[in-house]
Amino acid sequence: MGISLAMEITGGGERLFPLNRPVMVLGRDSRCDLRVALPSVALRHCEITLDGEAIKLKDLGSGTGTFHNGTRVEQADLSIDDRLTVGSVTFVLVRMDETTVSD
């Protein structure tokens, strides 16, 4: 089993982004682990840290902010089904099993 960020896509369905490293940076820069190529997203917007069962979110000084369940945060502890918004994109933290299929 693993943890992923799920992003709704136009026409239904979702796109999954596995959180498969201890630290993953989200941002517009091509060197980010999860690239979101939109002007509302900072070059290095935020990072997600996996430490055992703990999942932590940290804003990296983005201008538009990082939102956890609708509240702007500098840091937050994440749980399954939490919503993470960077710029104009919202992800949901999901637990994946072997039978889950991504579009």
Short mmCIF file of C-alpha atoms in Angstrom, two decimals:
data_model
loop_
_atom_site.label_atom_id
_atom_site.label_comp_id
_atom_site.label_asym_id
_atom_site.label_seq_id
_atom_site.Cartn_x
_atom_site.Cartn_y
_atom_site.Cartn_z
CA MET A 1 0.00 0.00 0.00
CA GLY A 2 1.12 3.55 -0.66
CA ILE A 3 0.08 7.17 -0.33
CA SER A 4 -0.74 9.37 -3.34
CA LEU A 5 -2.09 12.79 -4.14
CA ALA A 6 -5.21 12.55 -6.31
CA MET A 7 -6.11 15.43 -8.62
CA GLU A 8 -9.52 15.56 -10.28
CA ILE A 9 -9.28 15.89 -14.05
CA THR A 10 -11.68 17.41 -16.55
CA GLY A 11 -14.34 14.93 -17.65
CA GLY A 12 -14.26 12.99 -14.39
CA GLY A 13 -11.70 10.64 -12.99
CA GLU A 14 -8.48 11.53 -11.27
CA ARG A 15 -4.77 11.61 -11.84
CA LEU A 16 -2.62 10.05 -9.15
CA PHE A 17 0.78 11.25 -7.99
CA PRO A 18 2.45 8.65 -5.73
CA LEU A 19 4.35 10.00 -2.72
CA ASN A 20 7.25 7.60 -3.15
CA ARG A 21 10.16 9.51 -1.58
CA PRO A 22 10.79 10.63 2.00
CA VAL A 23 10.66 14.30 0.89
CA MET A 24 8.82 15.51 -2.20
CA VAL A 25 8.76 19.10 -3.44
CA LEU A 26 5.74 20.43 -5.33
CA GLY A 27 6.14 23.41 -7.62
CA ARG A 28 6.40 24.87 -11.09
CA ASP A 29 10.13 24.23 -11.52
CA SER A 30 11.01 21.28 -13.76
CA ARG A 31 13.29 19.93 -11.00
CA CYS A 32 10.40 19.48 -8.55
CA ASP A 33 9.29 15.96 -7.69
CA LEU A 34 5.70 16.88 -8.55
CA ARG A 35 5.54 19.59 -11.21
CA VAL A 36 2.47 21.81 -11.46
CA ALA A 37 3.13 24.06 -14.46
CA LEU A 38 0.71 26.87 -13.66
CA PRO A 39 1.55 30.54 -13.02
CA SER A 40 -0.35 30.46 -9.69
CA VAL A 41 2.14 27.87 -8.37
CA ALA A 42 5.55 28.98 -7.05
CA LEU A 43 8.75 27.49 -8.49
CA ARG A 44 9.18 25.56 -5.21
CA HIS A 45 5.77 25.85 -3.58
CA CYS A 46 5.68 23.30 -0.76
CA GLU A 47 7.09 19.99 0.39
CA ILE A 48 5.59 16.82 1.77
CA THR A 49 7.65 14.72 4.16
CA LEU A 50 6.93 11.07 4.91
CA ASP A 51 8.36 9.89 8.22
CA GLY A 52 7.00 6.49 9.16
CA GLU A 53 3.25 6.98 9.59
CA ALA A 54 3.58 10.79 9.83
CA ILE A 55 2.90 12.91 6.74
CA LYS A 56 3.93 16.55 7.07
CA LEU A 57 3.28 19.54 4.81
CA LYS A 58 5.47 22.66 4.72
CA ASP A 59 4.98 25.81 2.64
CA LEU A 60 8.27 26.96 1.05
CA GLY A 61 7.51 30.69 1.07
CA SER A 62 5.04 30.64 -1.82
CA GLY A 63 3.32 33.92 -2.63
CA THR A 64 -0.15 32.43 -3.10
CA GLY A 65 0.08 30.16 -0.07
CA THR A 66 -0.43 26.50 0.66
CA PHE A 67 -3.84 25.44 1.94
CA HIS A 68 -4.70 22.45 4.11
CA ASN A 69 -8.44 21.68 4.12
CA GLY A 70 -9.15 25.27 3.07
CA THR A 71 -6.92 26.99 5.66
CA ARG A 72 -3.67 28.70 4.70
CA VAL A 73 -0.78 27.07 6.58
CA GLU A 74 2.96 27.29 6.97
CA GLN A 75 3.08 23.71 8.23
CA ALA A 76 0.51 20.98 8.88
CA ASP A 77 0.16 17.30 9.66
CA LEU A 78 -1.69 15.51 6.86
CA SER A 79 -4.13 12.60 7.06
CA ILE A 80 -5.88 10.48 4.46
CA ASP A 81 -8.72 12.41 2.72
CA ASP A 82 -7.18 15.81 3.57
CA ARG A 83 -7.26 18.42 0.81
CA LEU A 84 -4.06 20.22 -0.24
CA THR A 85 -4.36 23.30 -2.47
CA VAL A 86 -1.41 24.92 -4.25
CA GLY A 87 -2.23 27.78 -6.58
CA SER A 88 -5.41 26.80 -8.41
CA VAL A 89 -4.95 23.03 -8.02
CA THR A 90 -6.45 20.90 -5.24
CA PHE A 91 -5.25 17.42 -4.40
CA VAL A 92 -6.72 14.85 -2.01
CA LEU A 93 -4.40 12.61 0.00
CA VAL A 94 -5.40 9.00 -0.67
CA ARG A 95 -4.19 5.57 0.40
CA MET A 96 -3.63 3.25 -2.54
CA ASP A 97 -3.81 -0.52 -2.66
CA GLU A 98 -2.83 -2.97 -5.36
CA THR A 99 -6.30 -2.89 -6.97
CA THR A 100 -6.48 0.90 -7.46
CA VAL A 101 -6.23 2.03 -11.06
CA SER A 102 -5.29 5.56 -12.22
CA ASP A 103 -6.48 7.34 -15.37
#
